[in-house]
mmCIF file with all atom_site columns, C-alpha atoms in Angstrom:
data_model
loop_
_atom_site.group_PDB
_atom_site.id
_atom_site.type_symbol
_atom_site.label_atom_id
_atom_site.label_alt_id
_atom_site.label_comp_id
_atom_site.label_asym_id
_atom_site.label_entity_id
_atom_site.label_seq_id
_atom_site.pdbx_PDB_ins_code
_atom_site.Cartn_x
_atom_site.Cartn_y
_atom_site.Cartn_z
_atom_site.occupancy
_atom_site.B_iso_or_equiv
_atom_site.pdbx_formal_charge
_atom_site.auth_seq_id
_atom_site.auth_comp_id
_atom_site.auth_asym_id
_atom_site.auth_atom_id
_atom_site.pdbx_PDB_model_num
ATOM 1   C CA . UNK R 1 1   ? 0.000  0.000   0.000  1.00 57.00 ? 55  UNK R CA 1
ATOM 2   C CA . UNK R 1 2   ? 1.134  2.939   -0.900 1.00 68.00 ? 56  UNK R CA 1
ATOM 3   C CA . UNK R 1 3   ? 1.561  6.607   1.096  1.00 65.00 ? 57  UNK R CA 1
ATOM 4   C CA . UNK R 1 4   ? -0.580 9.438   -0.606 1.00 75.00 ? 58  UNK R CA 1
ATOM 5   C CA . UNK R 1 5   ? 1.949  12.411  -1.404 1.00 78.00 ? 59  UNK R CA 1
ATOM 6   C CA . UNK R 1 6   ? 1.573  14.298  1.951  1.00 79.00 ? 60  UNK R CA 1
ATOM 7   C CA . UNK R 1 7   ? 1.684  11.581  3.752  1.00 78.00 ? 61  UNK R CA 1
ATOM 8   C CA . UNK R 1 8   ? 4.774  10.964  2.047  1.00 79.00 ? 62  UNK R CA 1
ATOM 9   C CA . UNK R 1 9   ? 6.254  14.342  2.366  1.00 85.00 ? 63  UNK R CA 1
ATOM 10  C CA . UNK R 1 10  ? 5.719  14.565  5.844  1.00 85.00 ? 64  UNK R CA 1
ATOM 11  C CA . UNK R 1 11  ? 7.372  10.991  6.316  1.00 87.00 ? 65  UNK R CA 1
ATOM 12  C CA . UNK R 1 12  ? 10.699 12.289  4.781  1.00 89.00 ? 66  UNK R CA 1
ATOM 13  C CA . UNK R 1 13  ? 10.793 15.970  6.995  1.00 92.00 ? 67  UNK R CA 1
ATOM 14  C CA . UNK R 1 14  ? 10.029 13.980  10.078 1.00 93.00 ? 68  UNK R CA 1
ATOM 15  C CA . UNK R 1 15  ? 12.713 11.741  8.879  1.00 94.00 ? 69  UNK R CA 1
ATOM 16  C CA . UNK R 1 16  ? 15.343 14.744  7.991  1.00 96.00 ? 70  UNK R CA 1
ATOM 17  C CA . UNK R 1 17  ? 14.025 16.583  11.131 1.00 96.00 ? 71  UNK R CA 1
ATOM 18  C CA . UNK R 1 18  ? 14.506 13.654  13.606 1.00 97.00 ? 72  UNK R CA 1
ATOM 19  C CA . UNK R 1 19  ? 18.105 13.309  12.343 1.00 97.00 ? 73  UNK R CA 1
ATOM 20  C CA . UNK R 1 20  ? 18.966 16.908  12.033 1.00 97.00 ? 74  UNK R CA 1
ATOM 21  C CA . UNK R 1 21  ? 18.115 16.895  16.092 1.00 98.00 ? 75  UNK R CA 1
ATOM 22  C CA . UNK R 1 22  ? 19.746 13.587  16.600 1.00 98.00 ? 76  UNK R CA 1
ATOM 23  C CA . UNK R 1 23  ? 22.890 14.875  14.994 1.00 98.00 ? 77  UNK R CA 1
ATOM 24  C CA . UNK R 1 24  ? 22.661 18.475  16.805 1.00 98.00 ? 78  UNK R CA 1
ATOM 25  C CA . UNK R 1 25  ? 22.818 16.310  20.358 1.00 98.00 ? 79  UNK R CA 1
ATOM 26  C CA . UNK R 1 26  ? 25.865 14.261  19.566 1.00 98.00 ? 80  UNK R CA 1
ATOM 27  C CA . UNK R 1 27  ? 27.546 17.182  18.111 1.00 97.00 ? 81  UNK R CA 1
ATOM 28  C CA . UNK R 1 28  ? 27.177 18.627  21.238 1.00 98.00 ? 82  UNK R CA 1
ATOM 29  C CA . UNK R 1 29  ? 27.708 15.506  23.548 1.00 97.00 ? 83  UNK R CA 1
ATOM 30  C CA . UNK R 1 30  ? 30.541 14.167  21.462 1.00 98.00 ? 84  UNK R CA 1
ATOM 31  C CA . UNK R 1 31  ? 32.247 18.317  21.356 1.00 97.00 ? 85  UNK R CA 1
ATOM 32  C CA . UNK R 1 32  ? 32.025 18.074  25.067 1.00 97.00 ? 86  UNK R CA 1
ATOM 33  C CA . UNK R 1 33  ? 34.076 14.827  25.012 1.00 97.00 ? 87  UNK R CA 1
ATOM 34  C CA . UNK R 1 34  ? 36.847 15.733  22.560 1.00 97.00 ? 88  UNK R CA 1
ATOM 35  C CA . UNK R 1 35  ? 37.484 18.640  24.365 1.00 97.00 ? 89  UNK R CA 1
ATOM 36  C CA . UNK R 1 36  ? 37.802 17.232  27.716 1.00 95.00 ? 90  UNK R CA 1
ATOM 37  C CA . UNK R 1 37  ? 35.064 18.729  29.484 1.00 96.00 ? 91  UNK R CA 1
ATOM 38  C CA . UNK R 1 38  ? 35.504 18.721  33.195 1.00 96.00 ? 92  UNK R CA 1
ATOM 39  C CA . UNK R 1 39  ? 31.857 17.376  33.766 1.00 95.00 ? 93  UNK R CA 1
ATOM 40  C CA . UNK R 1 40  ? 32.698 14.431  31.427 1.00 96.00 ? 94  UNK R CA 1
ATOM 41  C CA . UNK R 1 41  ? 36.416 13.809  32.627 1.00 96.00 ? 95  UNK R CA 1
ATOM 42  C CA . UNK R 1 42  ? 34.589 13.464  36.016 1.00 96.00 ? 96  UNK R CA 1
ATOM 43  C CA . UNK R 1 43  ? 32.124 11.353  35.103 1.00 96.00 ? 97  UNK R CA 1
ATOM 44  C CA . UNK R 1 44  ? 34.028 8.862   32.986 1.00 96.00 ? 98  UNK R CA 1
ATOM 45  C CA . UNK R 1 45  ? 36.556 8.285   36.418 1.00 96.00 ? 99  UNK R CA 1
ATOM 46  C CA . UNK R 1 46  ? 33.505 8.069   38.400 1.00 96.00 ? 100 UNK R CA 1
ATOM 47  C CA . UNK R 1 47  ? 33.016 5.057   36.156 1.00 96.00 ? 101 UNK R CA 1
ATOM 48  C CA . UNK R 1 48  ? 36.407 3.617   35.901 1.00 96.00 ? 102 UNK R CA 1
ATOM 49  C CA . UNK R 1 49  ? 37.059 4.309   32.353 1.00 96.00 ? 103 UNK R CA 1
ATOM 50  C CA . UNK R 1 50  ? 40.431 5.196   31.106 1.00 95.00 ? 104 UNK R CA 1
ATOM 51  C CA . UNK R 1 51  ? 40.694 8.646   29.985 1.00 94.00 ? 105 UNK R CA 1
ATOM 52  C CA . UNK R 1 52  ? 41.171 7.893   26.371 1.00 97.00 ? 106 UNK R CA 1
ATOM 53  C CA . UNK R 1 53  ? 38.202 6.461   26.216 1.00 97.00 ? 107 UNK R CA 1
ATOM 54  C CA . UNK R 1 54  ? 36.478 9.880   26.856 1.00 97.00 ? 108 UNK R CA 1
ATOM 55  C CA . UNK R 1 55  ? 38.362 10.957  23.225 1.00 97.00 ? 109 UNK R CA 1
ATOM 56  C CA . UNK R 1 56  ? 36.944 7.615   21.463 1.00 97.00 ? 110 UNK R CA 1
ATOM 57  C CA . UNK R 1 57  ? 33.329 7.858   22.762 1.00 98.00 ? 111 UNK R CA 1
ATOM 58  C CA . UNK R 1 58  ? 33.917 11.445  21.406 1.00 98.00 ? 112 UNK R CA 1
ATOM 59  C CA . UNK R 1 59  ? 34.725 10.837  18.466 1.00 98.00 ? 113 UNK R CA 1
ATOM 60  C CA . UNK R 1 60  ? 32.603 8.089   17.411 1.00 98.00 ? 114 UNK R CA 1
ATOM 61  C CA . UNK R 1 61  ? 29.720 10.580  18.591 1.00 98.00 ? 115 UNK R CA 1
ATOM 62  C CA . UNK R 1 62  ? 30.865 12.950  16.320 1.00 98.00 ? 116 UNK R CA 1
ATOM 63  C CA . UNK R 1 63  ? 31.624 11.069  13.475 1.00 98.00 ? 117 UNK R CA 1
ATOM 64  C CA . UNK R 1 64  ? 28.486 9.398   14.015 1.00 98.00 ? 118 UNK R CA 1
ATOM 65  C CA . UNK R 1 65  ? 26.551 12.988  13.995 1.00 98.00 ? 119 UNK R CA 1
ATOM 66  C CA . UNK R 1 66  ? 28.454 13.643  11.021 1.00 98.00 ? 120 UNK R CA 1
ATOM 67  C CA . UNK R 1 67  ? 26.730 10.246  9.249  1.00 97.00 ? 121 UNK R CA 1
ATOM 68  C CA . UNK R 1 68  ? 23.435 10.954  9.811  1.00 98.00 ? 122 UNK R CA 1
ATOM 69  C CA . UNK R 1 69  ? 23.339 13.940  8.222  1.00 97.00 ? 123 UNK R CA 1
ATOM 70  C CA . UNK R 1 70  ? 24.048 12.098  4.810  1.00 96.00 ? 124 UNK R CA 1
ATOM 71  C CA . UNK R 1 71  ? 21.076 9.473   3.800  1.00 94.00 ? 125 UNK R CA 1
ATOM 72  C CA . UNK R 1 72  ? 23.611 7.035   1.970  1.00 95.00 ? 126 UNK R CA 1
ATOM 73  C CA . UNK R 1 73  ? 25.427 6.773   6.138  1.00 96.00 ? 127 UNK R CA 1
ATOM 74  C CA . UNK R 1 74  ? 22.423 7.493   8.354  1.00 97.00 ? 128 UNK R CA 1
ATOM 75  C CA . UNK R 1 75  ? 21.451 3.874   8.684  1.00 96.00 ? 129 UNK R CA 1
ATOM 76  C CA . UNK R 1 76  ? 25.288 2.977   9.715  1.00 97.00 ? 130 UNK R CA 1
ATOM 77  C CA . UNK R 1 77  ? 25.362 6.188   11.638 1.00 97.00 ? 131 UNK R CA 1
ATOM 78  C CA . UNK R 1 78  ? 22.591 5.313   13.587 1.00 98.00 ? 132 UNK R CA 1
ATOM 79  C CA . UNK R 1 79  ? 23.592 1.594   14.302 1.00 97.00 ? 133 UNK R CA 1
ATOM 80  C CA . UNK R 1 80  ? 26.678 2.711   15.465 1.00 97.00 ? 134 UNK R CA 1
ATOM 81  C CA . UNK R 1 81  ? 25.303 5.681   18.229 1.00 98.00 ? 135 UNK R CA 1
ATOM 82  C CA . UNK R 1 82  ? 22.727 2.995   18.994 1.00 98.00 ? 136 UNK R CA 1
ATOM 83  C CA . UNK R 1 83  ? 25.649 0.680   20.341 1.00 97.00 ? 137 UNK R CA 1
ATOM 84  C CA . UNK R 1 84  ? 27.385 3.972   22.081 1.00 97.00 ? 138 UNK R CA 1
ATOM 85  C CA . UNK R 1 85  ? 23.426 4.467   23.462 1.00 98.00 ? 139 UNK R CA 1
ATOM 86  C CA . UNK R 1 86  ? 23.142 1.222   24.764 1.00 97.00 ? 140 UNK R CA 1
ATOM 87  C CA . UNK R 1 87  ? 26.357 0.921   26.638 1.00 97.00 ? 141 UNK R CA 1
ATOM 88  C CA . UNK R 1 88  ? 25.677 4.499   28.023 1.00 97.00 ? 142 UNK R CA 1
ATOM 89  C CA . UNK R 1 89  ? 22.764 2.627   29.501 1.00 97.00 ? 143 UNK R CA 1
ATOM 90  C CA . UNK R 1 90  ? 24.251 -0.280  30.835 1.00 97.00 ? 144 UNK R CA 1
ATOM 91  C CA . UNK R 1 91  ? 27.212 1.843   32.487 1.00 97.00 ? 145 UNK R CA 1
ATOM 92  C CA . UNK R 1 92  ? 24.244 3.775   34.320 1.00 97.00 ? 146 UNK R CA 1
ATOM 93  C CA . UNK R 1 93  ? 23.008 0.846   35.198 1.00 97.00 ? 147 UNK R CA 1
ATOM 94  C CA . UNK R 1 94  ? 25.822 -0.699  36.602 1.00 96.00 ? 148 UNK R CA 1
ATOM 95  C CA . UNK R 1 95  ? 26.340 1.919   38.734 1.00 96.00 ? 149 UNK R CA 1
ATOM 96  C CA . UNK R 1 96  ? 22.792 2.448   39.958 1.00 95.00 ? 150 UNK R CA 1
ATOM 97  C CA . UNK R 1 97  ? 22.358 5.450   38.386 1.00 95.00 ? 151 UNK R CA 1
ATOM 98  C CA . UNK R 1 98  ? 18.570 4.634   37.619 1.00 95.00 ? 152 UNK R CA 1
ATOM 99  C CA . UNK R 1 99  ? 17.350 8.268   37.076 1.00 96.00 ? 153 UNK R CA 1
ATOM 100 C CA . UNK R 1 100 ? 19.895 7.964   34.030 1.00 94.00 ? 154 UNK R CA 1
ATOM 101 C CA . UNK R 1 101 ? 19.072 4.827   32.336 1.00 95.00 ? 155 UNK R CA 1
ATOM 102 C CA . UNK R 1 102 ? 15.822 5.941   30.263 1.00 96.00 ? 156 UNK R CA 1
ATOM 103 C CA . UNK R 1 103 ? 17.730 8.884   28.440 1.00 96.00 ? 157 UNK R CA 1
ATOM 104 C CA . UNK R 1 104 ? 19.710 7.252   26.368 1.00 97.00 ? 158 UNK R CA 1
ATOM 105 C CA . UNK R 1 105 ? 17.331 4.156   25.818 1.00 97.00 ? 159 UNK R CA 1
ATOM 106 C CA . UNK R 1 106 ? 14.894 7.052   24.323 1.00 97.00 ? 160 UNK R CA 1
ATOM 107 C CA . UNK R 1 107 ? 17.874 8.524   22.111 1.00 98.00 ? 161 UNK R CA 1
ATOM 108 C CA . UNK R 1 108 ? 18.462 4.955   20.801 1.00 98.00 ? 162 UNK R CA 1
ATOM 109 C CA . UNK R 1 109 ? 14.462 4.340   20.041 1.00 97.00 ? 163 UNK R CA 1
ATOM 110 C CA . UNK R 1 110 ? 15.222 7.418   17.867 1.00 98.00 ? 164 UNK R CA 1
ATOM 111 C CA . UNK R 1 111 ? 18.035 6.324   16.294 1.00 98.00 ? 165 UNK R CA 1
ATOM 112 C CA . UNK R 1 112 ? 16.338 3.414   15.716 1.00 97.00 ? 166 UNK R CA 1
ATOM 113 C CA . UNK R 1 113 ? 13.393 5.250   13.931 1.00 97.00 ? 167 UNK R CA 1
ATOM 114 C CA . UNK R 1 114 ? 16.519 6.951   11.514 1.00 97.00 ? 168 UNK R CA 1
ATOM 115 C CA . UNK R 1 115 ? 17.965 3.277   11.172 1.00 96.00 ? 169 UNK R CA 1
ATOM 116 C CA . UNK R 1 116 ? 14.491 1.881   9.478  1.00 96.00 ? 170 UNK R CA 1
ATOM 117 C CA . UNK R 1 117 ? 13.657 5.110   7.546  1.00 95.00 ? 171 UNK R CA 1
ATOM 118 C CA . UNK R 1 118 ? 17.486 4.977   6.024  1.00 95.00 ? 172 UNK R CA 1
ATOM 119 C CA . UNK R 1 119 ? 17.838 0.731   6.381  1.00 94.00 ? 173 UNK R CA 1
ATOM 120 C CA . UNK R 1 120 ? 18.510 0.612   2.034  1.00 91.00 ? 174 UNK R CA 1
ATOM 121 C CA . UNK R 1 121 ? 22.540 1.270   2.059  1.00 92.00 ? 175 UNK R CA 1
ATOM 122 C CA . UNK R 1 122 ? 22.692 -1.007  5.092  1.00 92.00 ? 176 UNK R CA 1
ATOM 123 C CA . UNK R 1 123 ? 20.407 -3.713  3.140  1.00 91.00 ? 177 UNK R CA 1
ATOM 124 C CA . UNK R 1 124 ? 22.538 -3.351  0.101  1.00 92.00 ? 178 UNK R CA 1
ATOM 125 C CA . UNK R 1 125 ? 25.770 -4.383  1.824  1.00 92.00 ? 179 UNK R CA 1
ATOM 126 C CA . UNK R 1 126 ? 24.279 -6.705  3.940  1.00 93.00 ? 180 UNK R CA 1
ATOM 127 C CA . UNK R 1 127 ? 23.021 -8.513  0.677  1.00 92.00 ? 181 UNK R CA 1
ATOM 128 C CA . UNK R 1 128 ? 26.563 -7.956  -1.202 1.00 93.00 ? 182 UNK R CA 1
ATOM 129 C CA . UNK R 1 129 ? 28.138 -9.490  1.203  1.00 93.00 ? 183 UNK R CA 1
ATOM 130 C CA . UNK R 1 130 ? 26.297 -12.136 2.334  1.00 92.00 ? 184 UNK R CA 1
ATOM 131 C CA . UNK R 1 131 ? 25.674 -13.412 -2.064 1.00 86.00 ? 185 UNK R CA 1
ATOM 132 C CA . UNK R 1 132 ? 27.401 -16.516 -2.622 1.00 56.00 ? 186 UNK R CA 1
#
Protein backbone atom coordinates (compact mmCIF):
# COMPACT_ATOMS: atom_id res chain seq x y z
CA UNK A 1 0.00 0.00 0.00
CA UNK A 2 1.13 2.94 -0.90
CA UNK A 3 1.56 6.61 1.10
CA UNK A 4 -0.58 9.44 -0.61
CA UNK A 5 1.95 12.41 -1.40
CA UNK A 6 1.57 14.30 1.95
CA UNK A 7 1.68 11.58 3.75
CA UNK A 8 4.77 10.96 2.05
CA UNK A 9 6.25 14.34 2.37
CA UNK A 10 5.72 14.56 5.84
CA UNK A 11 7.37 10.99 6.32
CA UNK A 12 10.70 12.29 4.78
CA UNK A 13 10.79 15.97 6.99
CA UNK A 14 10.03 13.98 10.08
CA UNK A 15 12.71 11.74 8.88
CA UNK A 16 15.34 14.74 7.99
CA UNK A 17 14.03 16.58 11.13
CA UNK A 18 14.51 13.65 13.61
CA UNK A 19 18.11 13.31 12.34
CA UNK A 20 18.97 16.91 12.03
CA UNK A 21 18.11 16.89 16.09
CA UNK A 22 19.75 13.59 16.60
CA UNK A 23 22.89 14.88 14.99
CA UNK A 24 22.66 18.47 16.80
CA UNK A 25 22.82 16.31 20.36
CA UNK A 26 25.86 14.26 19.57
CA UNK A 27 27.55 17.18 18.11
CA UNK A 28 27.18 18.63 21.24
CA UNK A 29 27.71 15.51 23.55
CA UNK A 30 30.54 14.17 21.46
CA UNK A 31 32.25 18.32 21.36
CA UNK A 32 32.02 18.07 25.07
CA UNK A 33 34.08 14.83 25.01
CA UNK A 34 36.85 15.73 22.56
CA UNK A 35 37.48 18.64 24.36
CA UNK A 36 37.80 17.23 27.72
CA UNK A 37 35.06 18.73 29.48
CA UNK A 38 35.50 18.72 33.20
CA UNK A 39 31.86 17.38 33.77
CA UNK A 40 32.70 14.43 31.43
CA UNK A 41 36.42 13.81 32.63
CA UNK A 42 34.59 13.46 36.02
CA UNK A 43 32.12 11.35 35.10
CA UNK A 44 34.03 8.86 32.99
CA UNK A 45 36.56 8.28 36.42
CA UNK A 46 33.50 8.07 38.40
CA UNK A 47 33.02 5.06 36.16
CA UNK A 48 36.41 3.62 35.90
CA UNK A 49 37.06 4.31 32.35
CA UNK A 50 40.43 5.20 31.11
CA UNK A 51 40.69 8.65 29.98
CA UNK A 52 41.17 7.89 26.37
CA UNK A 53 38.20 6.46 26.22
CA UNK A 54 36.48 9.88 26.86
CA UNK A 55 38.36 10.96 23.22
CA UNK A 56 36.94 7.61 21.46
CA UNK A 57 33.33 7.86 22.76
CA UNK A 58 33.92 11.45 21.41
CA UNK A 59 34.72 10.84 18.47
CA UNK A 60 32.60 8.09 17.41
CA UNK A 61 29.72 10.58 18.59
CA UNK A 62 30.87 12.95 16.32
CA UNK A 63 31.62 11.07 13.48
CA UNK A 64 28.49 9.40 14.02
CA UNK A 65 26.55 12.99 14.00
CA UNK A 66 28.45 13.64 11.02
CA UNK A 67 26.73 10.25 9.25
CA UNK A 68 23.43 10.95 9.81
CA UNK A 69 23.34 13.94 8.22
CA UNK A 70 24.05 12.10 4.81
CA UNK A 71 21.08 9.47 3.80
CA UNK A 72 23.61 7.04 1.97
CA UNK A 73 25.43 6.77 6.14
CA UNK A 74 22.42 7.49 8.35
CA UNK A 75 21.45 3.87 8.68
CA UNK A 76 25.29 2.98 9.72
CA UNK A 77 25.36 6.19 11.64
CA UNK A 78 22.59 5.31 13.59
CA UNK A 79 23.59 1.59 14.30
CA UNK A 80 26.68 2.71 15.46
CA UNK A 81 25.30 5.68 18.23
CA UNK A 82 22.73 2.99 18.99
CA UNK A 83 25.65 0.68 20.34
CA UNK A 84 27.38 3.97 22.08
CA UNK A 85 23.43 4.47 23.46
CA UNK A 86 23.14 1.22 24.76
CA UNK A 87 26.36 0.92 26.64
CA UNK A 88 25.68 4.50 28.02
CA UNK A 89 22.76 2.63 29.50
CA UNK A 90 24.25 -0.28 30.84
CA UNK A 91 27.21 1.84 32.49
CA UNK A 92 24.24 3.78 34.32
CA UNK A 93 23.01 0.85 35.20
CA UNK A 94 25.82 -0.70 36.60
CA UNK A 95 26.34 1.92 38.73
CA UNK A 96 22.79 2.45 39.96
CA UNK A 97 22.36 5.45 38.39
CA UNK A 98 18.57 4.63 37.62
CA UNK A 99 17.35 8.27 37.08
CA UNK A 100 19.90 7.96 34.03
CA UNK A 101 19.07 4.83 32.34
CA UNK A 102 15.82 5.94 30.26
CA UNK A 103 17.73 8.88 28.44
CA UNK A 104 19.71 7.25 26.37
CA UNK A 105 17.33 4.16 25.82
CA UNK A 106 14.89 7.05 24.32
CA UNK A 107 17.87 8.52 22.11
CA UNK A 108 18.46 4.96 20.80
CA UNK A 109 14.46 4.34 20.04
CA UNK A 110 15.22 7.42 17.87
CA UNK A 111 18.04 6.32 16.29
CA UNK A 112 16.34 3.41 15.72
CA UNK A 113 13.39 5.25 13.93
CA UNK A 114 16.52 6.95 11.51
CA UNK A 115 17.96 3.28 11.17
CA UNK A 116 14.49 1.88 9.48
CA UNK A 117 13.66 5.11 7.55
CA UNK A 118 17.49 4.98 6.02
CA UNK A 119 17.84 0.73 6.38
CA UNK A 120 18.51 0.61 2.03
CA UNK A 121 22.54 1.27 2.06
CA UNK A 122 22.69 -1.01 5.09
CA UNK A 123 20.41 -3.71 3.14
CA UNK A 124 22.54 -3.35 0.10
CA UNK A 125 25.77 -4.38 1.82
CA UNK A 126 24.28 -6.70 3.94
CA UNK A 127 23.02 -8.51 0.68
CA UNK A 128 26.56 -7.96 -1.20
CA UNK A 129 28.14 -9.49 1.20
CA UNK A 130 26.30 -12.14 2.33
CA UNK A 131 25.67 -13.41 -2.06
CA UNK A 132 27.40 -16.52 -2.62
Amino acid sequence: MELPRSAFIWKIVGVWALAVILAAFFFVAGGLKLRGAPSQVDNFAHWGYAAWFLYVVGAVETAGAMGLLVPRLAGFAAMLLGGTMLGASLTHLVHHEMKAVPIPLVILGLLAVVGYARRGPVLALYERLTDS
